[in-house]
Coordinates of C-alpha atoms and ligand atoms in Angstrom, one line a residue:
X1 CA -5.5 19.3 17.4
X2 CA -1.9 20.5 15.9
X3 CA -0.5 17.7 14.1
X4 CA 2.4 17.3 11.9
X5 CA 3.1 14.3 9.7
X6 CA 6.6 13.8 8.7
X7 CA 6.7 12.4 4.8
X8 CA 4.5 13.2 2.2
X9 CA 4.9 10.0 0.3
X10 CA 1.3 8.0 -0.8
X11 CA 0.4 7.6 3.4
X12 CA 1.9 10.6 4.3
X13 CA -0.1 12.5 2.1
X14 CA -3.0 11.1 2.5
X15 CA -3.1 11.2 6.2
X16 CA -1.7 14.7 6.2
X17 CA -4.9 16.0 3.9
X18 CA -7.5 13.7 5.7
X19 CA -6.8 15.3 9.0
X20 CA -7.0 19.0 7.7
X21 CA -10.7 17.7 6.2
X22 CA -11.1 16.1 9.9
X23 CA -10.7 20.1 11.4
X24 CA -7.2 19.5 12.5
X25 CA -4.0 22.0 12.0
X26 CA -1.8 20.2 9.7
X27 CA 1.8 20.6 9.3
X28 CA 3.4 18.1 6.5
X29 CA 7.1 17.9 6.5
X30 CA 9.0 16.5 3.9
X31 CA 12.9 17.7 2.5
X32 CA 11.9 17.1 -0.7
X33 CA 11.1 21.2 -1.9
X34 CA 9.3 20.3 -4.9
X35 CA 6.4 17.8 -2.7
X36 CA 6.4 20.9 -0.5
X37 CA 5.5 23.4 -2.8
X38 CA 2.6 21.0 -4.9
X39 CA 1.0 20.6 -1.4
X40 CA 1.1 24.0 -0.4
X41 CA -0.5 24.8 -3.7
X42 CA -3.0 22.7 -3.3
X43 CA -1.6 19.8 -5.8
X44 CA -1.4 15.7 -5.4
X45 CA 2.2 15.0 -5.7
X46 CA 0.8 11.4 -6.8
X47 CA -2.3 10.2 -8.5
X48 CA -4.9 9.2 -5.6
X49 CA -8.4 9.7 -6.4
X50 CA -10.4 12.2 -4.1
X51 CA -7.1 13.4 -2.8
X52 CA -6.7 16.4 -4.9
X53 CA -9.9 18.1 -4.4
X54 CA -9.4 17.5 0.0
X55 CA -5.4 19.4 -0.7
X56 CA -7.1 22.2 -3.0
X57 CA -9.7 22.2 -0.4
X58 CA -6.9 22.4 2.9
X59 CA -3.8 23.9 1.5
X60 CA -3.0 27.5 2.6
X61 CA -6.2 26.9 4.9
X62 CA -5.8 24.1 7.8
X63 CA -2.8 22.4 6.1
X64 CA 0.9 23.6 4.8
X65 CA 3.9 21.7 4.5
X66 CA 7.6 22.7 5.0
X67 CA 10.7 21.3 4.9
X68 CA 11.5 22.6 8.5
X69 CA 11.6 20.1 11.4
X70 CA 11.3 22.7 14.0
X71 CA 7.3 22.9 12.7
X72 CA 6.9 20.1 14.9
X73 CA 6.7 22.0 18.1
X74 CA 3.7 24.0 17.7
X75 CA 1.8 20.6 17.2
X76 CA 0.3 17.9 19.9
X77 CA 1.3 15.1 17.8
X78 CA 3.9 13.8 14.8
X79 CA 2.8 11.4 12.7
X80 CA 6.2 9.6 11.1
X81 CA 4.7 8.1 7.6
X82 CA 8.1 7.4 6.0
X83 CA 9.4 4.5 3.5
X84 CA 10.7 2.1 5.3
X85 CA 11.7 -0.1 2.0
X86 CA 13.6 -3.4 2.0
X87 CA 17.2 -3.7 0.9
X88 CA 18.8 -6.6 -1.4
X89 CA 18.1 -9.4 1.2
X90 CA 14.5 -8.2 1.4
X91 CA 15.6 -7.0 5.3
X92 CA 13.6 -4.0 6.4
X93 CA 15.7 -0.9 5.8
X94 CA 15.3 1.2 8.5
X95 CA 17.9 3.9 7.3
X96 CA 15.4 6.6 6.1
X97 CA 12.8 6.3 9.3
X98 CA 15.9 6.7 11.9
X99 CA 17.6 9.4 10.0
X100 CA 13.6 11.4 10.4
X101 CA 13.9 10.1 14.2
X102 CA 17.1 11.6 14.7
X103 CA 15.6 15.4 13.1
X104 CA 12.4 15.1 15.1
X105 CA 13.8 14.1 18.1
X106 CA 16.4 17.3 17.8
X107 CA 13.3 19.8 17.1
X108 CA 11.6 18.2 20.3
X109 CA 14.2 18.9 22.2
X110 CA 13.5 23.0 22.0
X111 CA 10.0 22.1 22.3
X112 CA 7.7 23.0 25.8
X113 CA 5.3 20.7 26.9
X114 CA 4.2 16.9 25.9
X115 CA 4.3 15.3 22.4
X116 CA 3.4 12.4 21.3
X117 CA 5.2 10.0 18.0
X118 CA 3.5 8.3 16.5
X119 CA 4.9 5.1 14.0
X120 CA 2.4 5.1 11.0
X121 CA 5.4 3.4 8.8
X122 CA 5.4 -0.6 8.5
X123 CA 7.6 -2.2 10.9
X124 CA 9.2 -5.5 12.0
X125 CA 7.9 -5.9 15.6
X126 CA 10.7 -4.3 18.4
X127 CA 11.7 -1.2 16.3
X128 CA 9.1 1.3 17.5
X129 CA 10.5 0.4 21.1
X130 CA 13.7 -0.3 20.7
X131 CA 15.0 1.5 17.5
X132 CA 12.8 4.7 17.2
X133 CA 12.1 5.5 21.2
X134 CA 15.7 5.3 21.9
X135 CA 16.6 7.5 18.6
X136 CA 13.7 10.0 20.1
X137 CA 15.1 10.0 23.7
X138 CA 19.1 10.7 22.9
X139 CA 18.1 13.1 20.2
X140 CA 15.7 15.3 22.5
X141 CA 17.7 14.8 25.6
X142 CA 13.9 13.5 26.9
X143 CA 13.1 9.9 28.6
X144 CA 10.2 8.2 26.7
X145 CA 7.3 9.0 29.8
X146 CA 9.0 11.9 30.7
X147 CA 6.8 14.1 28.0
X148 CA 7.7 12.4 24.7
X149 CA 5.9 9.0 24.1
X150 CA 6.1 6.8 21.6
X151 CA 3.0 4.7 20.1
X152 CA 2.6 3.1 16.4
X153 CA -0.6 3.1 14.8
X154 CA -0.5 0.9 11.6
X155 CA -2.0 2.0 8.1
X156 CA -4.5 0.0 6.4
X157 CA -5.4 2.1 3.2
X158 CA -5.0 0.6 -0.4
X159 CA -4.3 2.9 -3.3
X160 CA -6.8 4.6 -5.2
X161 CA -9.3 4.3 -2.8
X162 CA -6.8 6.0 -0.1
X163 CA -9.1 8.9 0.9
X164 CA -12.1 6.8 1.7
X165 CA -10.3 4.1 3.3
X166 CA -8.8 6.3 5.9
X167 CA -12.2 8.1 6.2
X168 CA -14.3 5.1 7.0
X169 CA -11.3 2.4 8.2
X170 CA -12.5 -1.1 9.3
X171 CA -10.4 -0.6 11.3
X172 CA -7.9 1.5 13.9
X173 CA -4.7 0.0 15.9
X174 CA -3.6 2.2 18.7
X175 CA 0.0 0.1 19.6
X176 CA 1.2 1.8 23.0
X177 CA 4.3 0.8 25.6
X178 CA 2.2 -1.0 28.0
X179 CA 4.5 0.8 31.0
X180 CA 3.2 3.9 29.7
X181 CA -1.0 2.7 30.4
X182 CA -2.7 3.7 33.5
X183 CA 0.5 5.1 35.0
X184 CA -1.0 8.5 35.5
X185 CA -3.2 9.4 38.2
X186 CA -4.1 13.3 38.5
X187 CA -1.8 13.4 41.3
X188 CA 1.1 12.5 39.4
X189 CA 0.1 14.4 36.6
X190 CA -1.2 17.3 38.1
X191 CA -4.0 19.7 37.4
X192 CA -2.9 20.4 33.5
X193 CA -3.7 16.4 33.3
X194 CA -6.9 16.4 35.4
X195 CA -9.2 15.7 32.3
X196 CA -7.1 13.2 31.1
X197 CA -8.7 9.6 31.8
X198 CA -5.7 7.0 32.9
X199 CA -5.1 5.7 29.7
X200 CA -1.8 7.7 29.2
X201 CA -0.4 10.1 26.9
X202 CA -0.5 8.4 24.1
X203 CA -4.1 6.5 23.9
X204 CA -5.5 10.1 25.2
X205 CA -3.8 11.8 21.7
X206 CA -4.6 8.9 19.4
X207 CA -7.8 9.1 20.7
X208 CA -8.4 12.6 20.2
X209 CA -6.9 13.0 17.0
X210 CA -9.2 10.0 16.0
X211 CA -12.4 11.6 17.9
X212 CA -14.0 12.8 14.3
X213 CA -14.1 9.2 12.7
X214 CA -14.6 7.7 15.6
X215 CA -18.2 9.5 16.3
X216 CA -19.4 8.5 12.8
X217 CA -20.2 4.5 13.5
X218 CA -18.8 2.2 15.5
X219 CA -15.4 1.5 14.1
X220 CA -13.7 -0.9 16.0
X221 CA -10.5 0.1 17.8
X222 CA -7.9 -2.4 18.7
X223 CA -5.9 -1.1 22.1
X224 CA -2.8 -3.2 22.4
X225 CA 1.6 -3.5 23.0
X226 CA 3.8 -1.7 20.1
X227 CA 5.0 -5.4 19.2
X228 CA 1.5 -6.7 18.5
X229 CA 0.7 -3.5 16.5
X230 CA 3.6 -3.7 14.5
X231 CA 3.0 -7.5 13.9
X232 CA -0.7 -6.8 13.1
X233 CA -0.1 -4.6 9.9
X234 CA 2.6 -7.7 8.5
X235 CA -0.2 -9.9 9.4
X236 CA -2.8 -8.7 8.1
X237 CA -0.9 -7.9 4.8
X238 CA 0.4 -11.5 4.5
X239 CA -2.9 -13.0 5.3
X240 CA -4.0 -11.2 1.9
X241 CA -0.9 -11.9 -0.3
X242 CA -1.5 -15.0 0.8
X243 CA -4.7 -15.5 0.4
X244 CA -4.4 -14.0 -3.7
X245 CA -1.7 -16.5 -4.1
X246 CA -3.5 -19.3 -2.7
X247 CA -6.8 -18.6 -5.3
X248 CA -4.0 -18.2 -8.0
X249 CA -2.4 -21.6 -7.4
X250 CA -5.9 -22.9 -7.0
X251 CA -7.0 -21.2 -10.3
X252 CA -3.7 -22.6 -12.0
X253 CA -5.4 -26.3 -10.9
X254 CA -8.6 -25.5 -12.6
X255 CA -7.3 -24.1 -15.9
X256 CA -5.6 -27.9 -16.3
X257 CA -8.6 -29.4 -15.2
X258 CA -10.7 -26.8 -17.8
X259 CA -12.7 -25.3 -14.7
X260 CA -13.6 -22.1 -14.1
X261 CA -11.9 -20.6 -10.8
X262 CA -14.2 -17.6 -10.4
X263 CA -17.3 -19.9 -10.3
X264 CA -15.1 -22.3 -7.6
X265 CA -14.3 -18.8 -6.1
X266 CA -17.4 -17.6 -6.1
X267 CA -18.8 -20.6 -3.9
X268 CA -16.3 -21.2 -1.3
X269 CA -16.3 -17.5 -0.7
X270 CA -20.4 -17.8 0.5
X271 CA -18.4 -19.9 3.6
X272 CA -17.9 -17.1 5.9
X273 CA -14.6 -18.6 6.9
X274 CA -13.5 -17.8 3.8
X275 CA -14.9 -14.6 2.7
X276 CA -15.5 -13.6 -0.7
X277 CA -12.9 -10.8 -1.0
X278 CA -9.6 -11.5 -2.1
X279 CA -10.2 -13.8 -4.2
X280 CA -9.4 -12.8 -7.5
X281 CA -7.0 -14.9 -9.1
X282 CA -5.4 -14.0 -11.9
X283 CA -1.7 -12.7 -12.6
X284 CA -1.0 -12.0 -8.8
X285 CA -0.5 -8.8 -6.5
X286 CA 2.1 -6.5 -6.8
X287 CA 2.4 -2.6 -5.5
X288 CA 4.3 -1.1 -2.8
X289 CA 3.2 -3.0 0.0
X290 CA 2.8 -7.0 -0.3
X291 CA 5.5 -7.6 -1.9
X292 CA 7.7 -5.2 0.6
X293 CA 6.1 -6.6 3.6
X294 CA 6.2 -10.3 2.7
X295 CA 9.6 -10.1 1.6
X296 CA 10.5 -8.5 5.0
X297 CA 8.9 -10.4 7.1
X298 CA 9.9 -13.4 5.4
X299 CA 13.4 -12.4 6.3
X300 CA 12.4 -11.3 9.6
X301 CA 11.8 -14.5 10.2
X302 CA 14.8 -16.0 9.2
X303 CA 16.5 -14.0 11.2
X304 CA 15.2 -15.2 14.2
X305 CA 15.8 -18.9 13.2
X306 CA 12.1 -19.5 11.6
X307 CA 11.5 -20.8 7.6
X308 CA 8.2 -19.1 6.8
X309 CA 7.3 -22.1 4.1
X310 CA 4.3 -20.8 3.2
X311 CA 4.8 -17.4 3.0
X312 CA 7.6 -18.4 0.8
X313 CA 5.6 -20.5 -1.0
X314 CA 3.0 -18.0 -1.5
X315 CA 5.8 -15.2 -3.2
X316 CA 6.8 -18.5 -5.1
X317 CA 3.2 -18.8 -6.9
X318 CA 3.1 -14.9 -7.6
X319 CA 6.6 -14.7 -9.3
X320 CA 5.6 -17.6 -11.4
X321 CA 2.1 -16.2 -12.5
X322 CA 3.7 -13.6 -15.0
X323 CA 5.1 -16.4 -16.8
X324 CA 2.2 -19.0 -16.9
X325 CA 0.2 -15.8 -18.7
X326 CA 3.1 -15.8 -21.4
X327 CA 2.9 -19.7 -21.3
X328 CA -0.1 -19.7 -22.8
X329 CA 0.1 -17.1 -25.2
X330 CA 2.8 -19.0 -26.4
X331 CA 0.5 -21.8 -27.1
X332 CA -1.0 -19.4 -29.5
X333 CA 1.4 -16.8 -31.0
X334 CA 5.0 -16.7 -32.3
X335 CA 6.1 -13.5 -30.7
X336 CA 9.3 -13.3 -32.3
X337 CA 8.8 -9.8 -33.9
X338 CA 5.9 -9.6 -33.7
X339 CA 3.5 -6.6 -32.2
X340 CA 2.0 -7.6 -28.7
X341 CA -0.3 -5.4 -26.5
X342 CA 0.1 -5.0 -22.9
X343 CA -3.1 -3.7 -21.6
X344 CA -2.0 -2.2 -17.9
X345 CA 0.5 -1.1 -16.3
X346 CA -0.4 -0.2 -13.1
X347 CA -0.1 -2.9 -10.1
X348 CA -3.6 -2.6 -9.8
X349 CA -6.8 0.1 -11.0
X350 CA -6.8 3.6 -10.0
X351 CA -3.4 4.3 -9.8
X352 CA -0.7 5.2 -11.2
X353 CA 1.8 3.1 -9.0
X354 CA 3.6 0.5 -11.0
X355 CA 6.0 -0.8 -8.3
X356 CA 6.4 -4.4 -8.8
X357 CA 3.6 -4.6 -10.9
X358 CA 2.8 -7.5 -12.9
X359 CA 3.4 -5.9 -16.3
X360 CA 6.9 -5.3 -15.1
X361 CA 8.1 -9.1 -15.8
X362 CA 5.3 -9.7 -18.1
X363 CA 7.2 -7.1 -20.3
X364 CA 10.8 -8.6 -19.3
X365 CA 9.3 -12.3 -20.3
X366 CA 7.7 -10.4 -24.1
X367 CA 11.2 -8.9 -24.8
X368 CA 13.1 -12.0 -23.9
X369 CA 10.5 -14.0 -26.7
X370 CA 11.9 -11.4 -28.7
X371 CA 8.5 -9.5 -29.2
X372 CA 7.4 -6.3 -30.2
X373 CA 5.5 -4.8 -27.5
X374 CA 3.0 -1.8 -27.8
X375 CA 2.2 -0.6 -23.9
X376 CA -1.3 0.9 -22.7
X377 CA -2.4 2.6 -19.4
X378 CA -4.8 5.2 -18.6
X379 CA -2.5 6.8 -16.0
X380 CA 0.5 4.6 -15.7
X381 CA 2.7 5.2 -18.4
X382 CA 5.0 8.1 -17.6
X383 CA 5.7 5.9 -14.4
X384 CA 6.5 2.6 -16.5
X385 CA 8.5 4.9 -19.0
X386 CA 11.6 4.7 -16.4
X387 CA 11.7 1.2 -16.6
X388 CA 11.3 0.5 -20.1
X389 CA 12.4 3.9 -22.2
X390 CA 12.6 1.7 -25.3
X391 CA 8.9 -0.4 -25.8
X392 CA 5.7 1.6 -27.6
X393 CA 3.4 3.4 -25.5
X394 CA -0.1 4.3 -26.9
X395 CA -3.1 6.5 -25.6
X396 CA -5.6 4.5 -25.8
X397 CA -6.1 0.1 -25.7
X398 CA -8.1 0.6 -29.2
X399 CA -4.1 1.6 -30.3
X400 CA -2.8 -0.5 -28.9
X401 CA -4.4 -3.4 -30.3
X402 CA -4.2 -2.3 -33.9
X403 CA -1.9 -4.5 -35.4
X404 CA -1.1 -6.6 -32.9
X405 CA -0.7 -10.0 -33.1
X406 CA -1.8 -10.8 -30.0
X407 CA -2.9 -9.1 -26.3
X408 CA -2.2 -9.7 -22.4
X409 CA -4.6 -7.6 -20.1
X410 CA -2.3 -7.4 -17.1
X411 CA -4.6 -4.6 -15.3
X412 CA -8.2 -5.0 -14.4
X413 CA -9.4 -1.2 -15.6
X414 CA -13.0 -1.1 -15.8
X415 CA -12.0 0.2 -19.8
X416 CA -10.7 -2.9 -21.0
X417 CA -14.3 -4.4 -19.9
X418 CA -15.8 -2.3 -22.7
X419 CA -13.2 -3.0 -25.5
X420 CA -15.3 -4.8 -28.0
X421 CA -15.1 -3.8 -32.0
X422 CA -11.2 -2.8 -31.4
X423 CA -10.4 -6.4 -31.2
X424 CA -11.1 -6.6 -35.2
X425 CA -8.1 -4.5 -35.4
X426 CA -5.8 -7.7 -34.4
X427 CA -4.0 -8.6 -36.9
X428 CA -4.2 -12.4 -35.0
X429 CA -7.3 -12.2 -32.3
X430 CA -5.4 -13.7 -29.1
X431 CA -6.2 -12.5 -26.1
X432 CA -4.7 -13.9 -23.3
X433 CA -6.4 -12.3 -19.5
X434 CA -4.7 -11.6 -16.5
X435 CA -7.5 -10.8 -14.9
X436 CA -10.8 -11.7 -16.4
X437 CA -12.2 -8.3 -17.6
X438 CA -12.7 -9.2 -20.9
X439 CA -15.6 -11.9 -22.0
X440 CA -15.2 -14.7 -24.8
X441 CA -16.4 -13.6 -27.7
X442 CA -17.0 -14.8 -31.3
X443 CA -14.1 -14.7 -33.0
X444 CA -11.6 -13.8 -30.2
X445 CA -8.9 -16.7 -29.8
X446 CA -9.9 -16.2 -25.3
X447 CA -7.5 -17.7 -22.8
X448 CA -8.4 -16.8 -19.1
X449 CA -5.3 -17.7 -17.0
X450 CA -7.2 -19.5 -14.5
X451 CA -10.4 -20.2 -16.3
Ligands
UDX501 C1 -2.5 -3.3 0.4 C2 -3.5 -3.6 1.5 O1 -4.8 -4.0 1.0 C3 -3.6 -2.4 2.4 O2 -4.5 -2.7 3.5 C4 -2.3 -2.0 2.9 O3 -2.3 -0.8 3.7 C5 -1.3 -1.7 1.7 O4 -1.3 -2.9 0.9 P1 -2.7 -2.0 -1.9 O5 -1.3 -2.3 -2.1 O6 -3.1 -0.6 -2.2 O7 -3.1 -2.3 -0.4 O8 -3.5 -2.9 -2.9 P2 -4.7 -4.0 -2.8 O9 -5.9 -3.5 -3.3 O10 -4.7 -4.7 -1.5 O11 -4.1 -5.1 -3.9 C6 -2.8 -5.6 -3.8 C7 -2.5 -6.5 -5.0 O12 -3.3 -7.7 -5.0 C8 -2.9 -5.8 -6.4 O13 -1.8 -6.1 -7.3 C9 -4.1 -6.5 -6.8 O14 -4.3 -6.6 -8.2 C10 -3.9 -7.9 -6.2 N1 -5.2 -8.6 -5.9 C11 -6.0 -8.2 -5.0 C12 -5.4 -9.8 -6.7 O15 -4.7 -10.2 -7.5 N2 -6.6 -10.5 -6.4 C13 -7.5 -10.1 -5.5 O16 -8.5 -10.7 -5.3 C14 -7.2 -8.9 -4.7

């Protein structure tokens, strides 16, 4: 198929290279010049392993990227994969996906023959239908059925394992106008339409543009309204914020009671009600898209007369996490002046991302004790730099720990696992873990935050 994906942001991206490896023609749009010219020559524009070597692979070949709209109408199908972030209230801010509404729906309107939008962008339920369509319809002079539809088909991919995620998802939403099912017959349609099966316009493209993946194993595929789509990705993203802040207040119980959480974790995950995944606990979730999502469909909520306790509750426990880590390295150091290591940035391993990462207040909370920090990441320093110019970054953990009178692990990099003689360099051996990757050792003052 000819499909164009309009932002080239972590999704974008990502979707944009993963079709070209699926054999599709790939047009990526974005108006920033400088993401158009890495991807045309062959370059991540962010670090996502895997994705690299599929652009070197695609770029010039079955994928380019422009910053011209009007490359929409030589493809089938637009994928719109941009931020939709959330302002000061925490309210969805829809002002970047309309304003790439109101540009595709002007290119469509010079363009000959069906095409289908598709919403890949997180939104509150109602704005697919009733915010984009309408955007699409005035700005390309074309009724929604009338050969533009509309469908949204939710994201499920985590950083740094973005490329295999959307290779083998668990799996795939396809969120269509239920008016525009089964309305076609081959009469209506006529004989261009003839092989199409009633499903519509839209199932037929998501379909086929999901045909490679969906030939591999039997992925399961979720047919249902735009609402329920749009609801599904909230959903399933507070289910799991949720669920981490939940093992985290549980963990915070243990620690006073001097039990392990991972051993309590590791049981009540074998009941498969409860699942063993996600349960971590630790120093709590941060990155681009729990906090976002939560926050906005917290206030989503609100805004329709509903107090989402628990979901309120569960940003409640991860705001105070940051802190209870400091808590009890305070039990151990002075950190007035003196040299702490961070160990992470990132919100999580593999990747560079720092957005609302943990280390963020864990750094604020340091510099308001008045401490001295010393900052380590394998890949997430130049992004951290922006928000705190002034602290000491090192190149490696073994640095950072020189000196230091004592250490947070914020970030659970399979490195830190292996740190083992560098803690002799302490100057004081406190080690306080975020997130239980490194042991208890002889000599090491250890404090687990849930364990
Ligand atoms: C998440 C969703 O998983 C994904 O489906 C969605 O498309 C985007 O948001 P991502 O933000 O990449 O993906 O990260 P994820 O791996 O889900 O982790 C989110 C945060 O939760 C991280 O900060 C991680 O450290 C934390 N976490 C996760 C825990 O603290 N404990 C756990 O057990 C699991």
């Amino acid at each position: 198929m000819n499909v164009s994906v309009v932002g080239s942001g972590y999704v974008g991206t990502t979707i944009a290279a993963c079709f070209a490896d699926l054999g599709h023609d790939v047009r990526a749009i974005d108006i920033d010049k400088d993401v158009v010219a890495a991807l045309n020559r062959g370059e991540a524009p962010i670090h996502e392993p895997g994705l690299g070597d599929v652009l070197e692979a695609q770029a010039g070949d079955r994928l380019q990227a422009t910053t011209d709209y009007e490359a929409v109408r030589g493809t089938d199908l637009t994928v719109l994969a941009l931020p939709t972030p959330t302002d000061a209230e925490g309210r969805i801010d829809l002002s970047v996906m309309e304003a790439g509404a109101e540009r595709l729906g002007e290119a469509l309107a010079a363009k000959e023959g069906e095409h289908l939008v598709v919403v890949k962008s997180t939104v509150i339920p109602g704005t697919t239908g009733e915010a984009i369509g309408p955007i699409l319809e005035a700005r390309s002079e074309t009724d929604l059925g009338e050969g533009i539809e509309i469908a949204i088909n939710p994201e499920f991919l985590r950083e740094g394992t973005a490329v295999p995620d959307f290779l083998e998802p668990g799996k795939i939403v396809f969120g269509t106008r239920r008016e525009s099912r089964d309305e076609r017959t081959t009469d209506e349609a006529g004989p261009t339409h003839e092989e199409r099966s009633s499903r519509g316009l839209a199932l037929d493209r998501l379909y086929e543009v999901y045909e490679p993946l969906l030939s591999n194993e039997g992925v399961p595929v979720v047919e249902t309204g735009l609402r329920e789509a749009e609801m599904i990705k909230y959903a399933n993203n507070a289910f799991l914020a949720a669920k981490v802040s939940l093992i985290n207040e549980l963990g915070n119980i243990c620690k006073v009671y001097g039990v392990d959480a991972y051993e309590v974790a590791e049981a009540i995950g074998l009941d498969d009600r409860i699942g063993a995944k996600f349960l971590r606990s630790g120093v709590g979730w941060g990155g681009s898209c729990f906090p976002k999502d939560v926050a906005a469909l917290i206030a989503a909520a609100r805004d329709r007369g509903y107090e989402p306790e628990l979901l309120d509750a569960a940003v409640g426990v991860n705001d105070r996490q940051p802190e209870r880590l400091l808590e009890l390295l305070d039990e151990h150091v002075e950190c007035e002046n003196e040299r702490i290591a961070v160990l992470g940035l990132a919100f999580k391993p593999g990747t560079d991302d720092v957005r609302n990462s943990r280390a963020i207040p864990v750094i604020e909370g340091l510099q308001a004790r008045g401490a001295v920090v010393v900052a380590y990441d394998p890949v997430a320093t130049d992004s951290m730099c922006e928000h705190f110019p002034d602290i000491e970054y090192v190149d490696s953990a073994a640095a950072a720990l020189e000196g230091a009178s004592g250490t947070v692990v914020v970030t659970d990099w399979d490195e830190f696992e292996a740190l083992d003689t560098e803690f002799d360099a302490m100057s004081e051996p406190v080690v306080v873990d975020g997130r239980r990757v490194v042991s208890r050792r002889e000599g090491l003052v250890y404090e687990g935050l849930t364990w």
